[in-house]
GROMACS .gro file of N, CA and C in nm:
model
  441
    1UNK      N    1   2.087  -0.872  -0.235
    1UNK     CA    2   1.942  -0.862  -0.236
    1UNK      C    3   1.897  -0.800  -0.368
    2UNK      N    4   1.790  -0.852  -0.421
    2UNK     CA    5   1.738  -0.793  -0.544
    2UNK      C    6   1.595  -0.743  -0.529
    3UNK      N    7   1.529  -0.778  -0.418
    3UNK     CA    8   1.391  -0.734  -0.394
    3UNK      C    9   1.384  -0.665  -0.258
    4UNK      N   10   1.319  -0.549  -0.256
    4UNK     CA   11   1.291  -0.480  -0.130
    4UNK      C   12   1.140  -0.484  -0.110
    5UNK      N   13   1.095  -0.539   0.003
    5UNK     CA   14   0.952  -0.552   0.031
    5UNK      C   15   0.916  -0.480   0.160
    6UNK      N   16   0.804  -0.410   0.157
    6UNK     CA   17   0.759  -0.336   0.276
    6UNK      C   18   0.608  -0.334   0.279
    7UNK      N   19   0.552  -0.360   0.396
    7UNK     CA   20   0.408  -0.347   0.417
    7UNK      C   21   0.383  -0.230   0.510
    8UNK      N   22   0.274  -0.160   0.483
    8UNK     CA   23   0.226  -0.055   0.571
    8UNK      C   24   0.094  -0.105   0.630
    9UNK      N   25   0.100  -0.167   0.750
    9UNK     CA   26  -0.023  -0.220   0.812
    9UNK      C   27  -0.095  -0.109   0.886
   10UNK      N   28  -0.191  -0.046   0.822
   10UNK     CA   29  -0.253   0.074   0.878
   10UNK      C   30  -0.381   0.048   0.957
   11UNK      N   31  -0.437  -0.073   0.945
   11UNK     CA   32  -0.560  -0.102   1.021
   11UNK      C   33  -0.528  -0.113   1.169
   12UNK      N   34  -0.615  -0.061   1.251
   12UNK     CA   35  -0.595  -0.072   1.395
   12UNK      C   36  -0.613  -0.217   1.439
   13UNK      N   37  -0.712  -0.283   1.380
   13UNK     CA   38  -0.740  -0.422   1.414
   13UNK      C   39  -0.675  -0.513   1.309
   14UNK      N   40  -0.595  -0.603   1.353
   14UNK     CA   41  -0.534  -0.698   1.261
   14UNK      C   42  -0.404  -0.655   1.198
   15UNK      N   43  -0.348  -0.543   1.239
   15UNK     CA   44  -0.223  -0.495   1.179
   15UNK      C   45  -0.110  -0.595   1.199
   16UNK      N   46  -0.101  -0.649   1.318
   16UNK     CA   47   0.005  -0.745   1.349
   16UNK      C   48  -0.009  -0.872   1.265
   17UNK      N   49  -0.131  -0.920   1.250
   17UNK     CA   50  -0.157  -1.039   1.170
   17UNK      C   51  -0.122  -1.015   1.024
   18UNK      N   52  -0.160  -0.899   0.970
   18UNK     CA   53  -0.127  -0.865   0.831
   18UNK      C   54   0.024  -0.860   0.811
   19UNK      N   55   0.093  -0.799   0.906
   19UNK     CA   56   0.239  -0.789   0.898
   19UNK      C   57   0.303  -0.927   0.900
   20UNK      N   58   0.257  -1.013   0.992
   20UNK     CA   59   0.315  -1.147   1.004
   20UNK      C   60   0.296  -1.228   0.876
   21UNK      N   61   0.178  -1.223   0.818
   21UNK     CA   62   0.151  -1.299   0.695
   21UNK      C   63   0.236  -1.248   0.580
   22UNK      N   64   0.245  -1.117   0.566
   22UNK     CA   65   0.326  -1.057   0.460
   22UNK      C   66   0.473  -1.096   0.476
   23UNK      N   67   0.523  -1.079   0.597
   23UNK     CA   68   0.663  -1.110   0.626
   23UNK      C   69   0.692  -1.258   0.604
   24UNK      N   70   0.603  -1.343   0.650
   24UNK     CA   71   0.622  -1.487   0.634
   24UNK      C   72   0.634  -1.525   0.488
   25UNK      N   73   0.548  -1.470   0.405
   25UNK     CA   74   0.552  -1.503   0.262
   25UNK      C   75   0.677  -1.447   0.194
   26UNK      N   76   0.700  -1.317   0.206
   26UNK     CA   77   0.808  -1.253   0.130
   26UNK      C   78   0.946  -1.290   0.181
   27UNK      N   79   0.958  -1.327   0.307
   27UNK     CA   80   1.090  -1.366   0.358
   27UNK      C   81   1.134  -1.501   0.302
   28UNK      N   82   1.041  -1.578   0.246
   28UNK     CA   83   1.075  -1.706   0.183
   28UNK      C   84   1.123  -1.689   0.038
   29UNK      N   85   1.104  -1.571  -0.017
   29UNK     CA   86   1.144  -1.546  -0.155
   29UNK      C   87   1.294  -1.517  -0.157
   30UNK      N   88   1.367  -1.595  -0.236
   30UNK     CA   89   1.512  -1.580  -0.242
   30UNK      C   90   1.550  -1.440  -0.289
   31UNK      N   91   1.643  -1.379  -0.218
   31UNK     CA   92   1.693  -1.247  -0.255
   31UNK      C   93   1.602  -1.133  -0.214
   32UNK      N   94   1.506  -1.161  -0.124
   32UNK     CA   95   1.412  -1.058  -0.082
   32UNK      C   96   1.447  -1.006   0.058
   33UNK      N   97   1.460  -0.876   0.070
   33UNK     CA   98   1.480  -0.812   0.199
   33UNK      C   99   1.348  -0.750   0.242
   34UNK      N  100   1.294  -0.800   0.352
   34UNK     CA  101   1.168  -0.747   0.403
   34UNK      C  102   1.201  -0.647   0.513
   35UNK      N  103   1.150  -0.526   0.499
   35UNK     CA  104   1.173  -0.425   0.602
   35UNK      C  105   1.099  -0.467   0.728
   36UNK      N  106   1.171  -0.476   0.837
   36UNK     CA  107   1.113  -0.518   0.964
   36UNK      C  108   1.043  -0.404   1.035
   37UNK      N  109   0.934  -0.437   1.101
   37UNK     CA  110   0.860  -0.342   1.184
   37UNK      C  111   0.846  -0.406   1.321
   38UNK      N  112   0.878  -0.332   1.425
   38UNK     CA  113   0.858  -0.384   1.560
   38UNK      C  114   0.710  -0.363   1.594
   39UNK      N  115   0.631  -0.468   1.580
   39UNK     CA  116   0.486  -0.456   1.599
   39UNK      C  117   0.448  -0.425   1.744
   40UNK      N  118   0.538  -0.455   1.836
   40UNK     CA  119   0.510  -0.426   1.977
   40UNK      C  120   0.501  -0.274   1.998
   41UNK      N  121   0.585  -0.200   1.926
   41UNK     CA  122   0.589  -0.054   1.941
   41UNK      C  123   0.520   0.018   1.825
   42UNK      N  124   0.465  -0.057   1.732
   42UNK     CA  125   0.412   0.003   1.610
   42UNK      C  126   0.277   0.072   1.632
   43UNK      N  127   0.264   0.185   1.570
   43UNK     CA  128   0.132   0.250   1.560
   43UNK      C  129   0.128   0.316   1.422
   44UNK      N  130   0.012   0.316   1.358
   44UNK     CA  131   0.001   0.376   1.225
   44UNK      C  132   0.040   0.524   1.229
   45UNK      N  133   0.079   0.580   1.114
   45UNK     CA  134   0.118   0.722   1.111
   45UNK      C  135   0.009   0.810   1.170
   46UNK      N  136   0.051   0.910   1.247
   46UNK     CA  137  -0.046   0.997   1.314
   46UNK      C  138  -0.115   1.093   1.216
   47UNK      N  139  -0.041   1.138   1.117
   47UNK     CA  140  -0.098   1.228   1.017
   47UNK      C  141  -0.055   1.182   0.878
   48UNK      N  142  -0.124   1.232   0.777
   48UNK     CA  143  -0.097   1.192   0.640
   48UNK      C  144   0.048   1.220   0.600
   49UNK      N  145   0.104   1.331   0.650
   49UNK     CA  146   0.242   1.368   0.617
   49UNK      C  147   0.341   1.263   0.669
   50UNK      N  148   0.312   1.204   0.784
   50UNK     CA  149   0.397   1.096   0.837
   50UNK      C  150   0.400   0.978   0.740
   51UNK      N  151   0.282   0.943   0.687
   51UNK     CA  152   0.274   0.834   0.590
   51UNK      C  153   0.353   0.869   0.465
   52UNK      N  154   0.336   0.991   0.418
   52UNK     CA  155   0.409   1.036   0.299
   52UNK      C  156   0.560   1.031   0.323
   53UNK      N  157   0.605   1.070   0.441
   53UNK     CA  158   0.748   1.064   0.474
   53UNK      C  159   0.798   0.919   0.475
   54UNK      N  160   0.716   0.826   0.524
   54UNK     CA  161   0.755   0.684   0.523
   54UNK      C  162   0.766   0.632   0.381
   55UNK      N  163   0.675   0.674   0.294
   55UNK     CA  164   0.683   0.635   0.153
   55UNK      C  165   0.809   0.690   0.088
   56UNK      N  166   0.838   0.815   0.116
   56UNK     CA  167   0.958   0.880   0.061
   56UNK      C  168   1.085   0.809   0.110
   57UNK      N  169   1.087   0.772   0.236
   57UNK     CA  170   1.202   0.702   0.293
   57UNK      C  171   1.222   0.567   0.223
   58UNK      N  172   1.113   0.496   0.198
   58UNK     CA  173   1.121   0.368   0.128
   58UNK      C  174   1.174   0.387  -0.014
   59UNK      N  175   1.124   0.488  -0.081
   59UNK     CA  176   1.169   0.515  -0.219
   59UNK      C  177   1.319   0.546  -0.222
   60UNK      N  178   1.365   0.628  -0.128
   60UNK     CA  179   1.507   0.662  -0.122
   60UNK      C  180   1.592   0.538  -0.095
   61UNK      N  181   1.548   0.455  -0.002
   61UNK     CA  182   1.623   0.331   0.028
   61UNK      C  183   1.629   0.243  -0.096
   62UNK      N  184   1.518   0.234  -0.168
   62UNK     CA  185   1.513   0.151  -0.288
   62UNK      C  186   1.610   0.202  -0.395
   63UNK      N  187   1.618   0.332  -0.409
   63UNK     CA  188   1.702   0.392  -0.514
   63UNK      C  189   1.850   0.399  -0.477
   64UNK      N  190   1.881   0.399  -0.348
   64UNK     CA  191   2.021   0.407  -0.302
   64UNK      C  192   2.102   0.290  -0.352
   65UNK      N  193   2.213   0.318  -0.413
   65UNK     CA  194   2.308   0.213  -0.449
   65UNK      C  195   2.264   0.119  -0.558
   66UNK      N  196   2.141   0.133  -0.605
   66UNK     CA  197   2.089   0.049  -0.714
   66UNK      C  198   2.111  -0.100  -0.689
   67UNK      N  199   2.089  -0.144  -0.563
   67UNK     CA  200   2.109  -0.286  -0.534
   67UNK      C  201   1.981  -0.368  -0.546
   68UNK      N  202   1.868  -0.300  -0.565
   68UNK     CA  203   1.740  -0.371  -0.579
   68UNK      C  204   1.691  -0.362  -0.724
   69UNK      N  205   1.633  -0.472  -0.770
   69UNK     CA  206   1.572  -0.474  -0.903
   69UNK      C  207   1.421  -0.461  -0.895
   70UNK      N  208   1.364  -0.499  -0.780
   70UNK     CA  209   1.220  -0.502  -0.764
   70UNK      C  210   1.179  -0.441  -0.631
   71UNK      N  211   1.066  -0.375  -0.633
   71UNK     CA  212   1.007  -0.318  -0.512
   71UNK      C  213   0.868  -0.377  -0.493
   72UNK      N  214   0.841  -0.426  -0.372
   72UNK     CA  215   0.708  -0.473  -0.337
   72UNK      C  216   0.660  -0.384  -0.224
   73UNK      N  217   0.552  -0.313  -0.249
   73UNK     CA  218   0.496  -0.223  -0.149
   73UNK      C  219   0.351  -0.266  -0.125
   74UNK      N  220   0.320  -0.298  -0.002
   74UNK     CA  221   0.184  -0.341   0.033
   74UNK      C  222   0.124  -0.246   0.135
   75UNK      N  223  -0.005  -0.224   0.121
   75UNK     CA  224  -0.080  -0.143   0.217
   75UNK      C  225  -0.198  -0.226   0.262
   76UNK      N  226  -0.213  -0.239   0.392
   76UNK     CA  227  -0.326  -0.310   0.449
   76UNK      C  228  -0.402  -0.210   0.535
   77UNK      N  229  -0.519  -0.170   0.489
   77UNK     CA  230  -0.592  -0.065   0.561
   77UNK      C  231  -0.739  -0.073   0.527
   78UNK      N  232  -0.812   0.022   0.578
   78UNK     CA  233  -0.948   0.043   0.534
   78UNK      C  234  -0.936   0.127   0.408
   79UNK      N  235  -1.043   0.137   0.333
   79UNK     CA  236  -1.037   0.215   0.211
   79UNK      C  237  -1.171   0.275   0.179
   80UNK      N  238  -1.169   0.362   0.081
   80UNK     CA  239  -1.294   0.422   0.035
   80UNK      C  240  -1.283   0.449  -0.114
   81UNK      N  241  -1.391   0.425  -0.183
   81UNK     CA  242  -1.398   0.453  -0.326
   81UNK      C  243  -1.487   0.575  -0.341
   82UNK      N  244  -1.439   0.674  -0.417
   82UNK     CA  245  -1.516   0.796  -0.435
   82UNK      C  246  -1.544   0.818  -0.583
   83UNK      N  247  -1.670   0.840  -0.613
   83UNK     CA  248  -1.712   0.874  -0.748
   83UNK      C  249  -1.702   1.026  -0.758
   84UNK      N  250  -1.607   1.074  -0.837
   84UNK     CA  251  -1.581   1.218  -0.839
   84UNK      C  252  -1.670   1.297  -0.934
   85UNK      N  253  -1.703   1.240  -1.049
   85UNK     CA  254  -1.780   1.317  -1.146
   85UNK      C  255  -1.879   1.231  -1.225
   86UNK      N  256  -1.916   1.118  -1.170
   86UNK     CA  257  -2.009   1.032  -1.239
   86UNK      C  258  -1.943   0.929  -1.328
   87UNK      N  259  -1.817   0.948  -1.363
   87UNK     CA  260  -1.747   0.849  -1.444
   87UNK      C  261  -1.607   0.819  -1.393
   88UNK      N  262  -1.545   0.913  -1.326
   88UNK     CA  263  -1.412   0.890  -1.268
   88UNK      C  264  -1.426   0.848  -1.123
   89UNK      N  265  -1.347   0.749  -1.085
   89UNK     CA  266  -1.350   0.699  -0.948
   89UNK      C  267  -1.210   0.710  -0.890
   90UNK      N  268  -1.199   0.756  -0.769
   90UNK     CA  269  -1.070   0.759  -0.701
   90UNK      C  270  -1.078   0.667  -0.581
   91UNK      N  271  -0.963   0.615  -0.541
   91UNK     CA  272  -0.956   0.527  -0.426
   91UNK      C  273  -0.866   0.592  -0.321
   92UNK      N  274  -0.907   0.582  -0.197
   92UNK     CA  275  -0.828   0.639  -0.088
   92UNK      C  276  -0.800   0.534   0.017
   93UNK      N  277  -0.679   0.540   0.069
   93UNK     CA  278  -0.638   0.459   0.183
   93UNK      C  279  -0.690   0.532   0.306
   94UNK      N  280  -0.755   0.460   0.396
   94UNK     CA  281  -0.813   0.524   0.514
   94UNK      C  282  -0.766   0.450   0.638
   95UNK      N  283  -0.723   0.524   0.739
   95UNK     CA  284  -0.688   0.463   0.867
   95UNK      C  285  -0.721   0.561   0.978
   96UNK      N  286  -0.732   0.507   1.098
   96UNK     CA  287  -0.774   0.592   1.210
   96UNK      C  288  -0.913   0.647   1.185
   97UNK      N  289  -0.944   0.756   1.247
   97UNK     CA  290  -1.076   0.815   1.230
   97UNK      C  291  -1.086   0.903   1.105
   98UNK      N  292  -0.980   0.973   1.073
   98UNK     CA  293  -0.992   1.073   0.967
   98UNK      C  294  -0.870   1.085   0.876
   99UNK      N  295  -0.786   0.983   0.876
   99UNK     CA  296  -0.665   0.990   0.795
   99UNK      C  297  -0.690   0.925   0.660
  100UNK      N  298  -0.658   0.999   0.554
  100UNK     CA  299  -0.681   0.951   0.418
  100UNK      C  300  -0.562   0.986   0.330
  101UNK      N  301  -0.535   0.895   0.237
  101UNK     CA  302  -0.426   0.920   0.142
  101UNK      C  303  -0.468   0.858   0.009
  102UNK      N  304  -0.466   0.937  -0.097
  102UNK     CA  305  -0.511   0.889  -0.228
  102UNK      C  306  -0.414   0.786  -0.285
  103UNK      N  307  -0.470   0.678  -0.339
  103UNK     CA  308  -0.388   0.573  -0.400
  103UNK      C  309  -0.307   0.631  -0.515
  104UNK      N  310  -0.367   0.718  -0.596
  104UNK     CA  311  -0.291   0.780  -0.706
  104UNK      C  312  -0.172   0.860  -0.657
  105UNK      N  313  -0.186   0.923  -0.543
  105UNK     CA  314  -0.075   1.000  -0.486
  105UNK      C  315   0.040   0.906  -0.447
  106UNK      N  316   0.005   0.791  -0.391
  106UNK     CA  317   0.106   0.691  -0.356
  106UNK      C  318   0.178   0.642  -0.482
  107UNK      N  319   0.102   0.608  -0.585
  107UNK     CA  320   0.162   0.560  -0.709
  107UNK      C  321   0.249   0.667  -0.774
  108UNK      N  322   0.205   0.790  -0.765
  108UNK     CA  323   0.281   0.903  -0.823
  108UNK      C  324   0.419   0.915  -0.757
  109UNK      N  325   0.427   0.887  -0.627
  109UNK     CA  326   0.556   0.893  -0.554
  109UNK      C  327   0.661   0.802  -0.615
  110UNK      N  328   0.616   0.693  -0.677
  110UNK     CA  329   0.709   0.594  -0.731
  110UNK      C  330   0.712   0.593  -0.884
  111UNK      N  331   0.649   0.691  -0.944
  111UNK     CA  332   0.638   0.697  -1.090
  111UNK      C  333   0.774   0.705  -1.160
  112UNK      N  334   0.865   0.778  -1.103
  112UNK     CA  335   0.998   0.797  -1.165
  112UNK      C  336   1.092   0.679  -1.143
  113UNK      N  337   1.055   0.588  -1.054
  113UNK     CA  338   1.138   0.470  -1.030
  113UNK      C  339   1.123   0.379  -1.151
  114UNK      N  340   1.234   0.352  -1.218
  114UNK     CA  341   1.229   0.277  -1.344
  114UNK      C  342   1.228   0.126  -1.323
  115UNK      N  343   1.275   0.077  -1.210
  115UNK     CA  344   1.277  -0.067  -1.183
  115UNK      C  345   1.134  -0.118  -1.167
  116UNK      N  346   1.121  -0.250  -1.165
  116UNK     CA  347   0.990  -0.314  -1.152
  116UNK      C  348   0.931  -0.290  -1.014
  117UNK      N  349   0.801  -0.265  -1.011
  117UNK     CA  350   0.731  -0.237  -0.885
  117UNK      C  351   0.604  -0.321  -0.879
  118UNK      N  352   0.576  -0.371  -0.760
  118UNK     CA  353   0.451  -0.441  -0.735
  118UNK      C  354   0.383  -0.368  -0.619
  119UNK      N  355   0.259  -0.325  -0.640
  119UNK     CA  356   0.182  -0.259  -0.536
  119UNK      C  357   0.065  -0.351  -0.498
  120UNK      N  358   0.054  -0.379  -0.370
  120UNK     CA  359  -0.054  -0.463  -0.319
  120UNK      C  360  -0.138  -0.376  -0.225
  121UNK      N  361  -0.263  -0.358  -0.259
  121UNK     CA  362  -0.354  -0.278  -0.177
  121UNK      C  363  -0.461  -0.371  -0.123
  122UNK      N  364  -0.456  -0.399   0.006
  122UNK     CA  365  -0.555  -0.486   0.069
  122UNK      C  366  -0.646  -0.396   0.151
  123UNK      N  367  -0.760  -0.358   0.091
  123UNK     CA  368  -0.853  -0.270   0.161
  123UNK      C  369  -0.990  -0.278   0.096
  124UNK      N  370  -1.090  -0.249   0.175
  124UNK     CA  371  -1.226  -0.249   0.121
  124UNK      C  372  -1.248  -0.120   0.043
  125UNK      N  373  -1.361  -0.116  -0.025
  125UNK     CA  374  -1.397   0.006  -0.097
  125UNK      C  375  -1.506   0.083  -0.026
  126UNK      N  376  -1.552   0.027   0.087
  126UNK     CA  377  -1.651   0.094   0.171
  126UNK      C  378  -1.782   0.119   0.097
  127UNK      N  379  -1.828   0.018   0.023
  127UNK     CA  380  -1.956   0.032  -0.045
  127UNK      C  381  -2.012  -0.107  -0.074
  128UNK      N  382  -2.138  -0.112  -0.110
  128UNK     CA  383  -2.197  -0.240  -0.148
  128UNK      C  384  -2.265  -0.220  -0.284
  129UNK      N  385  -2.189  -0.228  -0.389
  129UNK     CA  386  -2.237  -0.210  -0.526
  129UNK      C  387  -2.266  -0.347  -0.584
  130UNK      N  388  -2.389  -0.372  -0.620
  130UNK     CA  389  -2.430  -0.503  -0.671
  130UNK      C  390  -2.361  -0.538  -0.803
  131UNK      N  391  -2.310  -0.439  -0.876
  131UNK     CA  392  -2.247  -0.468  -1.005
  131UNK      C  393  -2.111  -0.535  -0.992
  132UNK      N  394  -2.051  -0.531  -0.873
  132UNK     CA  395  -1.919  -0.592  -0.855
  132UNK      C  396  -1.926  -0.724  -0.780
  133UNK      N  397  -2.047  -0.770  -0.752
  133UNK     CA  398  -2.063  -0.893  -0.676
  133UNK      C  399  -2.120  -1.002  -0.767
  134UNK      N  400  -2.057  -1.119  -0.766
  134UNK     CA  401  -2.105  -1.230  -0.848
  134UNK      C  402  -2.228  -1.292  -0.784
  135UNK      N  403  -2.289  -1.385  -0.855
  135UNK     CA  404  -2.407  -1.453  -0.802
  135UNK      C  405  -2.375  -1.531  -0.675
  136UNK      N  406  -2.249  -1.569  -0.658
  136UNK     CA  407  -2.209  -1.643  -0.538
  136UNK      C  408  -2.173  -1.549  -0.423
  137UNK      N  409  -2.192  -1.418  -0.444
  137UNK     CA  410  -2.165  -1.323  -0.338
  137UNK      C  411  -2.019  -1.283  -0.326
  138UNK      N  412  -1.938  -1.318  -0.425
  138UNK     CA  413  -1.795  -1.285  -0.421
  138UNK      C  414  -1.769  -1.150  -0.489
  139UNK      N  415  -1.698  -1.063  -0.422
  139UNK     CA  416  -1.660  -0.934  -0.478
  139UNK      C  417  -1.549  -0.957  -0.580
  140UNK      N  418  -1.568  -0.910  -0.702
  140UNK     CA  419  -1.468  -0.930  -0.806
  140UNK      C  420  -1.351  -0.833  -0.795
  141UNK      N  421  -1.364  -0.733  -0.712
  141UNK     CA  422  -1.254  -0.638  -0.696
  141UNK      C  423  -1.250  -0.536  -0.809
  142UNK      N  424  -1.142  -0.462  -0.813
  142UNK     CA  425  -1.126  -0.358  -0.914
  142UNK      C  426  -0.985  -0.356  -0.966
  143UNK      N  427  -0.970  -0.323  -1.089
  143UNK     CA  428  -0.838  -0.296  -1.146
  143UNK      C  429  -0.820  -0.146  -1.142
  144UNK      N  430  -0.714  -0.102  -1.081
  144UNK     CA  431  -0.689   0.041  -1.068
  144UNK      C  432  -0.571   0.080  -1.154
  145UNK      N  433  -0.589   0.181  -1.234
  145UNK     CA  434  -0.479   0.232  -1.318
  145UNK      C  435  -0.450   0.374  -1.279
  146UNK      N  436  -0.324   0.405  -1.258
  146UNK     CA  437  -0.288   0.541  -1.222
  146UNK      C  438  -0.288   0.628  -1.346
  147UNK      N  439  -0.302   0.756  -1.324
  147UNK     CA  440  -0.304   0.848  -1.438
  147UNK      C  441  -0.165   0.892  -1.475
   0.00000   0.00000   0.00000
């Protein structure tokens, strides 16, 4: 195996569907090991620390034995964009009623990993800013760069 792929389906609604689509796509990629989740027993992490522990576990598995060249990490959740000082914006992964985890914190967990990494964040920004919407009503999205 040269690719390790994992999705964290954190939305209460549609988690199973997100997992199935992710697994269906990445399992067709030659040399890709998709981490399986038993969706029948699955529930999103109860607290932020549980999510952080799952991220740490994935990082350790990826680094063990150096058998992977690429890491694909996907998060499917609700999200929120926060304007911190009028010019800096932070993005947070949101699930459940009050669970939040900063995207930069997630990226920081994998900063020391030298192999190639792909991060897929499928989540809203929880706002309706006219500057990001085209005339056809399509959200152009955001490019996020970690610090």
